[in-house]
């Protein structure tokens, strides 16, 4: 009888733990940024925050490119990279980081589309974002850099905000340059 009670207690504990974890909301956007900045400060890095959504093909392309073996180490050595989920629909709305839409709006990305990214210092101050000046002088989101001028802009931001070597920057340029051809 005692082993049955113990077994039932263990099963109930496991179910309670699973249910609690399954219903756990994503962390608040400001907590994501605060944690990233704290981690970056410990390792002398900068922070890249990427606003994204599960349905966003360009968001997935950006993640795939940044995680490619040819560039992943350079990103990992120079940045704490975090994602903030925004703009979800239906049942996926629960995936959104609370406050994510407000943070996106704070950085003028709410009308720009996603992915929208920021580069922050360890204090959370903005160093750069994914808005590049167009020939008309208007700022427009490059999102996932794919066209030559977008990739050049992105690599320029990385050059200014990291300690990436020239070879790392060229590897990023090459990897992101492949996106435009793969998207067609």
Tab-separated table of C-alpha atoms in Angstrom:
chain	number	residue	atom	x	y	z
A	1	UNK	CA	0.000	0.000	0.000
A	2	UNK	CA	2.815	2.367	0.902
A	3	UNK	CA	4.483	1.882	-2.504
A	4	UNK	CA	1.143	2.549	-4.252
A	5	UNK	CA	0.771	5.841	-2.366
A	6	UNK	CA	4.360	6.759	-3.205
A	7	UNK	CA	3.814	5.898	-6.889
A	8	UNK	CA	0.608	7.935	-7.041
A	9	UNK	CA	2.317	10.859	-5.338
A	10	UNK	CA	5.151	10.757	-7.879
A	11	UNK	CA	2.722	10.564	-10.804
A	12	UNK	CA	0.644	13.471	-9.465
A	13	UNK	CA	3.789	15.524	-8.876
A	14	UNK	CA	4.984	14.858	-12.416
A	15	UNK	CA	1.586	15.788	-13.872
A	16	UNK	CA	1.401	18.963	-11.805
A	17	UNK	CA	4.933	19.943	-12.879
A	18	UNK	CA	4.136	19.225	-16.558
A	19	UNK	CA	0.894	21.200	-16.425
A	20	UNK	CA	2.600	24.151	-14.753
A	21	UNK	CA	5.354	24.186	-17.385
A	22	UNK	CA	2.932	23.727	-20.285
A	23	UNK	CA	0.936	26.770	-19.176
A	24	UNK	CA	3.929	28.948	-18.378
A	25	UNK	CA	3.735	32.162	-20.364
A	26	UNK	CA	6.755	33.381	-22.321
A	27	UNK	CA	8.895	35.853	-20.364
A	28	UNK	CA	8.120	39.547	-20.648
A	29	UNK	CA	10.017	41.325	-23.425
A	30	UNK	CA	11.769	43.679	-21.003
A	31	UNK	CA	12.954	40.676	-18.949
A	32	UNK	CA	14.353	39.072	-22.123
A	33	UNK	CA	16.313	42.243	-22.896
A	34	UNK	CA	17.462	42.694	-19.297
A	35	UNK	CA	18.734	39.094	-19.147
A	36	UNK	CA	20.506	39.439	-22.511
A	37	UNK	CA	22.216	42.655	-21.374
A	38	UNK	CA	23.342	41.025	-18.114
A	39	UNK	CA	24.778	38.042	-20.002
A	40	UNK	CA	26.447	40.338	-22.530
A	41	UNK	CA	28.061	42.373	-19.756
A	42	UNK	CA	29.594	39.218	-18.262
A	43	UNK	CA	31.197	38.241	-21.563
A	44	UNK	CA	31.980	41.644	-23.120
A	45	UNK	CA	29.454	41.266	-25.940
A	46	UNK	CA	26.638	43.301	-27.444
A	47	UNK	CA	23.003	42.197	-27.745
A	48	UNK	CA	20.962	41.469	-30.850
A	49	UNK	CA	17.212	41.370	-30.273
A	50	UNK	CA	15.171	39.946	-33.143
A	51	UNK	CA	11.422	40.526	-33.245
A	52	UNK	CA	9.863	37.569	-35.037
A	53	UNK	CA	6.801	35.310	-35.354
A	54	UNK	CA	6.256	31.602	-35.999
A	55	UNK	CA	4.614	32.239	-39.385
A	56	UNK	CA	7.342	34.578	-40.690
A	57	UNK	CA	9.386	32.967	-43.474
A	58	UNK	CA	11.957	35.777	-43.541
A	59	UNK	CA	12.400	35.385	-39.765
A	60	UNK	CA	13.207	31.710	-40.271
A	61	UNK	CA	15.647	32.571	-43.071
A	62	UNK	CA	17.455	35.024	-40.796
A	63	UNK	CA	17.728	32.455	-37.992
A	64	UNK	CA	18.941	29.818	-40.431
A	65	UNK	CA	21.608	32.158	-41.787
A	66	UNK	CA	22.797	33.277	-38.341
A	67	UNK	CA	22.997	29.651	-37.187
A	68	UNK	CA	24.872	28.464	-40.270
A	69	UNK	CA	28.157	26.805	-39.323
A	70	UNK	CA	30.060	29.345	-41.437
A	71	UNK	CA	29.018	32.275	-39.193
A	72	UNK	CA	27.474	30.937	-35.981
A	73	UNK	CA	30.691	31.105	-33.945
A	74	UNK	CA	31.320	34.721	-34.975
A	75	UNK	CA	27.803	35.704	-33.858
A	76	UNK	CA	28.070	33.687	-30.638
A	77	UNK	CA	31.457	35.213	-29.773
A	78	UNK	CA	30.217	38.774	-30.236
A	79	UNK	CA	26.522	38.884	-29.367
A	80	UNK	CA	23.912	37.627	-26.973
A	81	UNK	CA	21.064	36.944	-29.387
A	82	UNK	CA	17.469	36.915	-28.182
A	83	UNK	CA	14.127	36.625	-29.898
A	84	UNK	CA	10.952	38.425	-28.949
A	85	UNK	CA	7.799	36.961	-30.422
A	86	UNK	CA	5.236	39.447	-31.755
A	87	UNK	CA	2.401	39.587	-34.305
A	88	UNK	CA	1.151	36.032	-33.785
A	89	UNK	CA	-2.347	34.970	-34.800
A	90	UNK	CA	-5.024	32.735	-33.300
A	91	UNK	CA	-3.813	30.022	-30.945
A	92	UNK	CA	-0.208	31.146	-31.433
A	93	UNK	CA	-1.011	34.491	-29.765
A	94	UNK	CA	0.014	32.767	-26.500
A	95	UNK	CA	3.580	32.512	-27.880
A	96	UNK	CA	4.022	36.286	-27.790
A	97	UNK	CA	6.315	37.813	-25.200
A	98	UNK	CA	4.217	40.159	-23.044
A	99	UNK	CA	5.222	43.736	-23.835
A	100	UNK	CA	6.869	42.686	-27.106
A	101	UNK	CA	4.588	44.798	-29.286
A	102	UNK	CA	5.174	47.826	-27.052
A	103	UNK	CA	8.937	47.338	-27.220
A	104	UNK	CA	8.750	46.992	-31.009
A	105	UNK	CA	6.746	50.252	-31.160
A	106	UNK	CA	9.247	51.991	-28.856
A	107	UNK	CA	11.940	51.366	-31.487
A	108	UNK	CA	9.643	52.379	-34.376
A	109	UNK	CA	9.429	48.844	-35.730
A	110	UNK	CA	5.685	48.342	-35.337
A	111	UNK	CA	4.970	49.565	-38.878
A	112	UNK	CA	8.063	48.026	-40.437
A	113	UNK	CA	7.329	44.302	-40.685
A	114	UNK	CA	9.416	41.489	-39.249
A	115	UNK	CA	12.039	40.402	-38.679
A	116	UNK	CA	12.986	43.680	-37.073
A	117	UNK	CA	16.225	43.705	-35.116
A	118	UNK	CA	18.087	45.885	-32.660
A	119	UNK	CA	21.693	45.987	-31.525
A	120	UNK	CA	22.018	47.105	-27.907
A	121	UNK	CA	24.923	47.706	-25.580
A	122	UNK	CA	25.115	46.058	-22.159
A	123	UNK	CA	23.060	48.871	-20.600
A	124	UNK	CA	20.256	48.298	-23.107
A	125	UNK	CA	21.018	51.452	-25.076
A	126	UNK	CA	20.319	51.287	-28.801
A	127	UNK	CA	23.411	51.125	-30.998
A	128	UNK	CA	21.690	50.275	-34.297
A	129	UNK	CA	18.544	48.804	-35.765
A	130	UNK	CA	17.381	47.190	-38.968
A	131	UNK	CA	16.197	50.462	-40.516
A	132	UNK	CA	18.402	51.561	-43.380
A	133	UNK	CA	18.068	54.915	-45.148
A	134	UNK	CA	16.565	54.507	-48.593
A	135	UNK	CA	17.784	56.641	-51.523
A	136	UNK	CA	14.904	59.033	-50.721
A	137	UNK	CA	16.166	59.394	-47.128
A	138	UNK	CA	13.291	57.420	-45.598
A	139	UNK	CA	14.195	54.747	-43.041
A	140	UNK	CA	13.039	51.300	-44.056
A	141	UNK	CA	13.442	47.907	-42.446
A	142	UNK	CA	15.923	45.575	-44.133
A	143	UNK	CA	14.467	42.692	-42.091
A	144	UNK	CA	16.467	39.653	-43.039
A	145	UNK	CA	19.231	41.150	-45.181
A	146	UNK	CA	19.232	39.504	-48.591
A	147	UNK	CA	19.812	42.147	-51.278
A	148	UNK	CA	23.378	43.455	-51.679
A	149	UNK	CA	22.685	46.886	-50.145
A	150	UNK	CA	20.839	45.275	-47.195
A	151	UNK	CA	23.677	42.815	-46.574
A	152	UNK	CA	26.217	45.648	-46.808
A	153	UNK	CA	24.207	47.618	-44.233
A	154	UNK	CA	24.002	44.602	-41.892
A	155	UNK	CA	27.713	43.840	-42.194
A	156	UNK	CA	28.490	47.527	-41.543
A	157	UNK	CA	26.441	47.369	-38.327
A	158	UNK	CA	28.271	44.203	-37.261
A	159	UNK	CA	31.618	45.840	-38.025
A	160	UNK	CA	30.737	48.863	-35.847
A	161	UNK	CA	29.240	46.914	-32.937
A	162	UNK	CA	31.454	43.841	-32.653
A	163	UNK	CA	34.998	42.597	-32.694
A	164	UNK	CA	34.383	40.363	-35.703
A	165	UNK	CA	37.461	39.872	-37.832
A	166	UNK	CA	37.411	40.830	-41.513
A	167	UNK	CA	37.154	37.120	-42.400
A	168	UNK	CA	34.096	36.751	-40.131
A	169	UNK	CA	32.424	39.773	-41.700
A	170	UNK	CA	33.076	38.417	-45.185
A	171	UNK	CA	31.650	35.041	-44.139
A	172	UNK	CA	28.485	36.841	-42.950
A	173	UNK	CA	28.355	38.778	-46.233
A	174	UNK	CA	28.671	35.537	-48.213
A	175	UNK	CA	26.108	33.625	-46.148
A	176	UNK	CA	23.470	36.363	-46.188
A	177	UNK	CA	24.174	36.979	-49.875
A	178	UNK	CA	22.894	33.448	-50.566
A	179	UNK	CA	19.444	34.253	-49.167
A	180	UNK	CA	18.228	36.269	-52.157
A	181	UNK	CA	18.957	33.451	-54.588
A	182	UNK	CA	17.495	30.799	-52.275
A	183	UNK	CA	14.269	32.797	-51.803
A	184	UNK	CA	13.424	32.699	-55.508
